[in-house]
Short mmCIF file of N, CA and C in Angstrom, two decimals:
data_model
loop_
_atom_site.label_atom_id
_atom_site.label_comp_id
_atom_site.label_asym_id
_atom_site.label_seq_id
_atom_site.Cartn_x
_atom_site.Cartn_y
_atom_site.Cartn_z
N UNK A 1 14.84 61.57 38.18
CA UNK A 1 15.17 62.44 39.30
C UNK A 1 16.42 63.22 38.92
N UNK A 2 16.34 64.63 39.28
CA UNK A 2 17.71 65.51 38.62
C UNK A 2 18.69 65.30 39.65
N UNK A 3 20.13 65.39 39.37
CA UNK A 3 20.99 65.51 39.98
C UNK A 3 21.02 66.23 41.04
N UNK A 4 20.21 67.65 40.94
CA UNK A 4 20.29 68.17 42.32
C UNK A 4 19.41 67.66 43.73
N UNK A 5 18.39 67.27 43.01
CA UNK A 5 17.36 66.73 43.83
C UNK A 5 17.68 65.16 44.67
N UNK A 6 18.30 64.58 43.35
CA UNK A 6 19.50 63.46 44.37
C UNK A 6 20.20 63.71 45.52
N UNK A 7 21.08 64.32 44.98
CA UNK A 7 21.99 64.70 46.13
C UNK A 7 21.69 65.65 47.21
N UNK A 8 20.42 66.37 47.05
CA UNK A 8 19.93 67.34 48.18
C UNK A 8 19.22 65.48 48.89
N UNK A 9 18.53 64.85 48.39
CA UNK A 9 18.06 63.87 49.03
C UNK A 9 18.94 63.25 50.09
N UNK A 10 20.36 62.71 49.49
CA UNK A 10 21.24 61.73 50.16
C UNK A 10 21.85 62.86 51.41
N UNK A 11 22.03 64.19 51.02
CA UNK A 11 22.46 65.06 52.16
C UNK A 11 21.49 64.87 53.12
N UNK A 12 20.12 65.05 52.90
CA UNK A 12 19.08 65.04 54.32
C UNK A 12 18.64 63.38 54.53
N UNK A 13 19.45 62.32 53.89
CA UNK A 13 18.96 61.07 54.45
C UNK A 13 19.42 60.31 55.86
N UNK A 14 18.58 60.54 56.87
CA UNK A 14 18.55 60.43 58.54
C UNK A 14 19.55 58.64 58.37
N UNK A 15 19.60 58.55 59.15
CA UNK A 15 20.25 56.97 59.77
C UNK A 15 19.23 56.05 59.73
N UNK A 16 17.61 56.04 59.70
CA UNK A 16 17.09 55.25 59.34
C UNK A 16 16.26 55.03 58.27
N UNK A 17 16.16 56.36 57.55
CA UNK A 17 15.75 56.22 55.72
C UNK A 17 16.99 55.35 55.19
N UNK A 18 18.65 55.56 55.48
CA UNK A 18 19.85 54.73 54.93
C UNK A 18 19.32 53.00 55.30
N UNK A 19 18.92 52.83 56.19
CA UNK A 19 18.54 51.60 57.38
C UNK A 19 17.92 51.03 56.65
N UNK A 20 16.89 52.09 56.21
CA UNK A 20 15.39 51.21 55.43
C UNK A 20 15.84 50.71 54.31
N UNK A 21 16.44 51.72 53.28
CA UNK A 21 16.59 51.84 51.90
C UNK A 21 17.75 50.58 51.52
N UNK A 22 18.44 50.34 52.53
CA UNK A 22 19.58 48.99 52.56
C UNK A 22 19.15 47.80 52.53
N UNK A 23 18.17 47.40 53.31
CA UNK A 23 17.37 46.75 53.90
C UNK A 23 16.42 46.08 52.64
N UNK A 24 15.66 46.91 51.88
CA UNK A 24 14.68 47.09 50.92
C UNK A 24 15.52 46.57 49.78
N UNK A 25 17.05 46.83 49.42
CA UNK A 25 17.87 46.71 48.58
C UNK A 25 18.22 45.24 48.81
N UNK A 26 18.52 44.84 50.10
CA UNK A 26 18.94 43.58 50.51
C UNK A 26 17.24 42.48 49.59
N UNK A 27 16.37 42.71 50.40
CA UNK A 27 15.64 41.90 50.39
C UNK A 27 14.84 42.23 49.30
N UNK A 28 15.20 42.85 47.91
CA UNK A 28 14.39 43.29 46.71
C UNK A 28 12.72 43.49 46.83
N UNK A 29 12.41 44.09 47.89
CA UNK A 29 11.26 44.75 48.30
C UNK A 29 11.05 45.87 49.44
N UNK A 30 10.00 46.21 49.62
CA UNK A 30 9.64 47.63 50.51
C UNK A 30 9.39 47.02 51.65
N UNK A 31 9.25 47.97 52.98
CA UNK A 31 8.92 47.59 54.39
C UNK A 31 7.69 46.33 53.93
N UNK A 32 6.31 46.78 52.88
CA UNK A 32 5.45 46.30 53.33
C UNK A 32 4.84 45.64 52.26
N UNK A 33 6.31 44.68 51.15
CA UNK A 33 5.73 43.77 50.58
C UNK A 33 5.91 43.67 49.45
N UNK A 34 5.94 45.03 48.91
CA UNK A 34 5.97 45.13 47.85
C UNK A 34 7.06 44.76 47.01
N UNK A 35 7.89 44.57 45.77
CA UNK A 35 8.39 44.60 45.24
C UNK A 35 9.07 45.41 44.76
N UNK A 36 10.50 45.58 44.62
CA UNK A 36 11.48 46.88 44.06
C UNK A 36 11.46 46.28 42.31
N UNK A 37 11.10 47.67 41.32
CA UNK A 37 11.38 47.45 40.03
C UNK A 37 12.94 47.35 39.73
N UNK A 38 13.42 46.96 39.24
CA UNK A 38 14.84 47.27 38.65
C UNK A 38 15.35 48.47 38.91
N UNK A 39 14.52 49.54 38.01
CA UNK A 39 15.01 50.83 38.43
C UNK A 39 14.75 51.28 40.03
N UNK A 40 13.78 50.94 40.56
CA UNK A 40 13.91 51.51 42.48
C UNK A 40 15.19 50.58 42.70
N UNK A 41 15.35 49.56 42.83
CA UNK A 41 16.60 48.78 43.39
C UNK A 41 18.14 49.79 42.95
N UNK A 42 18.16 50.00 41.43
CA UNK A 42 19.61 50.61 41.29
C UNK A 42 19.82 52.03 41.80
N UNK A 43 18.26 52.80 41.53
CA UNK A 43 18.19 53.98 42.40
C UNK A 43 18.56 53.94 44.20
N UNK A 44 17.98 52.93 44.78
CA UNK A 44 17.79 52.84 46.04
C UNK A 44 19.43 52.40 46.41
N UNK A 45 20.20 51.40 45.80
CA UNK A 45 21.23 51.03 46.04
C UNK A 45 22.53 51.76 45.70
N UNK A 46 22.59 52.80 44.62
CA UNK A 46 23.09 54.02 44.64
C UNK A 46 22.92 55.43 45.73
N UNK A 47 21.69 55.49 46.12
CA UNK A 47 21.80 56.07 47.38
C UNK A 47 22.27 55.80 48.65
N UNK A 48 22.03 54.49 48.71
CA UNK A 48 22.68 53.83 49.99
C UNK A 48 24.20 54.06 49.89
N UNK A 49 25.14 53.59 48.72
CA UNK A 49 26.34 53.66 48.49
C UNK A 49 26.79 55.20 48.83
N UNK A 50 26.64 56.04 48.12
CA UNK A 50 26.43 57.31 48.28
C UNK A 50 26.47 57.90 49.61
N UNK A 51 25.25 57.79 50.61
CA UNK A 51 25.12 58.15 51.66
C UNK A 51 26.53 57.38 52.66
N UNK A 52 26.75 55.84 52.28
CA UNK A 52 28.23 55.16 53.14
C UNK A 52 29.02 56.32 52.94
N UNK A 53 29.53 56.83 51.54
CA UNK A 53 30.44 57.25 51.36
C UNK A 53 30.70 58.36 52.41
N UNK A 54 29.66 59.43 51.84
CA UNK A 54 29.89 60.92 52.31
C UNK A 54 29.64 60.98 53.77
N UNK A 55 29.49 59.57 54.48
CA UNK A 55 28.98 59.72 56.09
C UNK A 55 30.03 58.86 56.50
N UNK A 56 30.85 58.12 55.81
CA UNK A 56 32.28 57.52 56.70
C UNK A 56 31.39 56.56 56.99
N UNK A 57 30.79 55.79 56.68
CA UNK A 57 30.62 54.51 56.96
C UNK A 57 31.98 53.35 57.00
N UNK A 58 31.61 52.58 58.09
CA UNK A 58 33.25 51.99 57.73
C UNK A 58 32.93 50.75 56.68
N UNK A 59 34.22 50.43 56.04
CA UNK A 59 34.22 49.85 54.98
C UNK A 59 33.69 48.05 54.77
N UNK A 60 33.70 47.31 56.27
CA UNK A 60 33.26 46.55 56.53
C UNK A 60 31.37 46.36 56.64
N UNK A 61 31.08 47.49 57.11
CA UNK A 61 29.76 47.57 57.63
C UNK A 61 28.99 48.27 55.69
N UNK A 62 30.17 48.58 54.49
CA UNK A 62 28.70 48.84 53.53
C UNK A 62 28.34 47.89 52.87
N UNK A 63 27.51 48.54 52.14
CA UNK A 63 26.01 47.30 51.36
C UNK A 63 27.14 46.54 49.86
N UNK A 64 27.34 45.43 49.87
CA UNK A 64 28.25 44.69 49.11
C UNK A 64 29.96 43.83 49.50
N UNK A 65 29.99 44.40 50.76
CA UNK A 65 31.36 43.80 51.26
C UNK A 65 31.50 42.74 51.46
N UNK A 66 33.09 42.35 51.06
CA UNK A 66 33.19 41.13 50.83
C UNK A 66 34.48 41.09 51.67
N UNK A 67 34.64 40.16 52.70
CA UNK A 67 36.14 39.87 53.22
C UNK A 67 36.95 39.48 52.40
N UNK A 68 37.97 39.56 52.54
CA UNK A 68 39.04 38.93 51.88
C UNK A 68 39.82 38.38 52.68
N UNK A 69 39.15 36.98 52.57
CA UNK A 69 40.02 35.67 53.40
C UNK A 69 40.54 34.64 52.56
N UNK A 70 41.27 33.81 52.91
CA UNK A 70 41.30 32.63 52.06
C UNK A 70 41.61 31.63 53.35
N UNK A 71 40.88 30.49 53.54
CA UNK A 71 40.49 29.31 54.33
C UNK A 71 41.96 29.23 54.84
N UNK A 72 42.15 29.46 56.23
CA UNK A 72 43.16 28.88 56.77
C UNK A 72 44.24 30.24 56.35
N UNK A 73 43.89 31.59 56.17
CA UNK A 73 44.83 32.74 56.17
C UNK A 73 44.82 33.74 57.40
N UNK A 74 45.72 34.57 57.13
CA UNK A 74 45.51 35.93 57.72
C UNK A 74 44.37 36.46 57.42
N UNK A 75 43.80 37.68 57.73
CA UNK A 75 42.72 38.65 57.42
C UNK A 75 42.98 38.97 56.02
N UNK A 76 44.47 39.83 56.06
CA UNK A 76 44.47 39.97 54.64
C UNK A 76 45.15 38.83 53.97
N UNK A 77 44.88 37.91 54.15
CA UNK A 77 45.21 36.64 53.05
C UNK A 77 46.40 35.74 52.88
N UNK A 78 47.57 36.08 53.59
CA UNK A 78 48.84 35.69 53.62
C UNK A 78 48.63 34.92 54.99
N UNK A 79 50.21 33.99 54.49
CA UNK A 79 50.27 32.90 55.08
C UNK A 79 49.28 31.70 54.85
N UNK A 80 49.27 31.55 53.59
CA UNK A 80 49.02 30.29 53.13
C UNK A 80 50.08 29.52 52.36
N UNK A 81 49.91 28.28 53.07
CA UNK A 81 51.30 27.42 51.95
C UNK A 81 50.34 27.22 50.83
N UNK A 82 51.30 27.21 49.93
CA UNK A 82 51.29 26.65 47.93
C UNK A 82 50.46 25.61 48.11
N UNK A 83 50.46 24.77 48.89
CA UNK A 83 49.02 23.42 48.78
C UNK A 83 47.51 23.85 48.98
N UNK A 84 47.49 24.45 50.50
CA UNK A 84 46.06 24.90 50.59
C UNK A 84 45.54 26.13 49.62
N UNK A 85 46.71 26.83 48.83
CA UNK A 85 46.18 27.93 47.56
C UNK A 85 45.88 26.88 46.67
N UNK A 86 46.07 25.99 46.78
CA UNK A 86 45.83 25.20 45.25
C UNK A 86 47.15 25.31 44.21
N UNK A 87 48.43 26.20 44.60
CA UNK A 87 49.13 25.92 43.87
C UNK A 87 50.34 25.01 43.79
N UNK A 88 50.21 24.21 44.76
CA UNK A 88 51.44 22.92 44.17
C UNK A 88 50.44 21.59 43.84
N UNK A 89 49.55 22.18 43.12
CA UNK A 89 49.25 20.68 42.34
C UNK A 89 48.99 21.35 41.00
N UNK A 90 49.39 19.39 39.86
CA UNK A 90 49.81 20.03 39.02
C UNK A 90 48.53 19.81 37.94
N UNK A 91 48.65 20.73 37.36
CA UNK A 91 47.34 21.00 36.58
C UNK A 91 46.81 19.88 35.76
N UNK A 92 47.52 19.31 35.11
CA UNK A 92 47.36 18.14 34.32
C UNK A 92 47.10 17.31 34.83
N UNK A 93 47.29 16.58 36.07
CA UNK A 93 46.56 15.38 36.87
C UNK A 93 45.97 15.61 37.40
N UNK A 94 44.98 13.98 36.95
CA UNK A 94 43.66 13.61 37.70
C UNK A 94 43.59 13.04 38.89
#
């Protein structure tokens, strides 16, 4: 697929071709069964990315996000004591 034809694609992709194509990416197959080759999956999952971008998707809601917590932190990660990080124990003992 040429570059222009990509990106004319991801410009006219509605809210539920993104829906489908995420979806299909998630579950490595089509609405109806089929199987995604390697190449439809990296194609399909590059468009999805693509379309988050240029439509302000928020950063929580795209296809791969990962929180960043650590058990017993803030949202962003602070306020953990040196024990529950794992760092006041000492490496060498069992």
């Amino acid at each position: 697929m040429s570059d222009m034809t990509f990106e004319r694609m991801i410009q006219q992709m509605t809210p539920d071709i993104y829906a489908s194509l995420k979806q299909a990416v998630s579950l490595r197959k089509w609405p109806d069964g089929r199987f995604l080759t390697p190449e439809q999956t990296e194609l399909c999952l590059e468009a999805v990315m693509r379309y988050e971008v240029e439509n302000g998707v928020p950063e929580e809601q795209r296809v791969g996000y990962l929180e960043r917590r650590t058990c017993g932190a803030d949202s962003d990660g602070g306020n953990v004591s040196p024990e529950l990080a794992g760092l006041g124990q000492d490496v060498g003992r069992d």
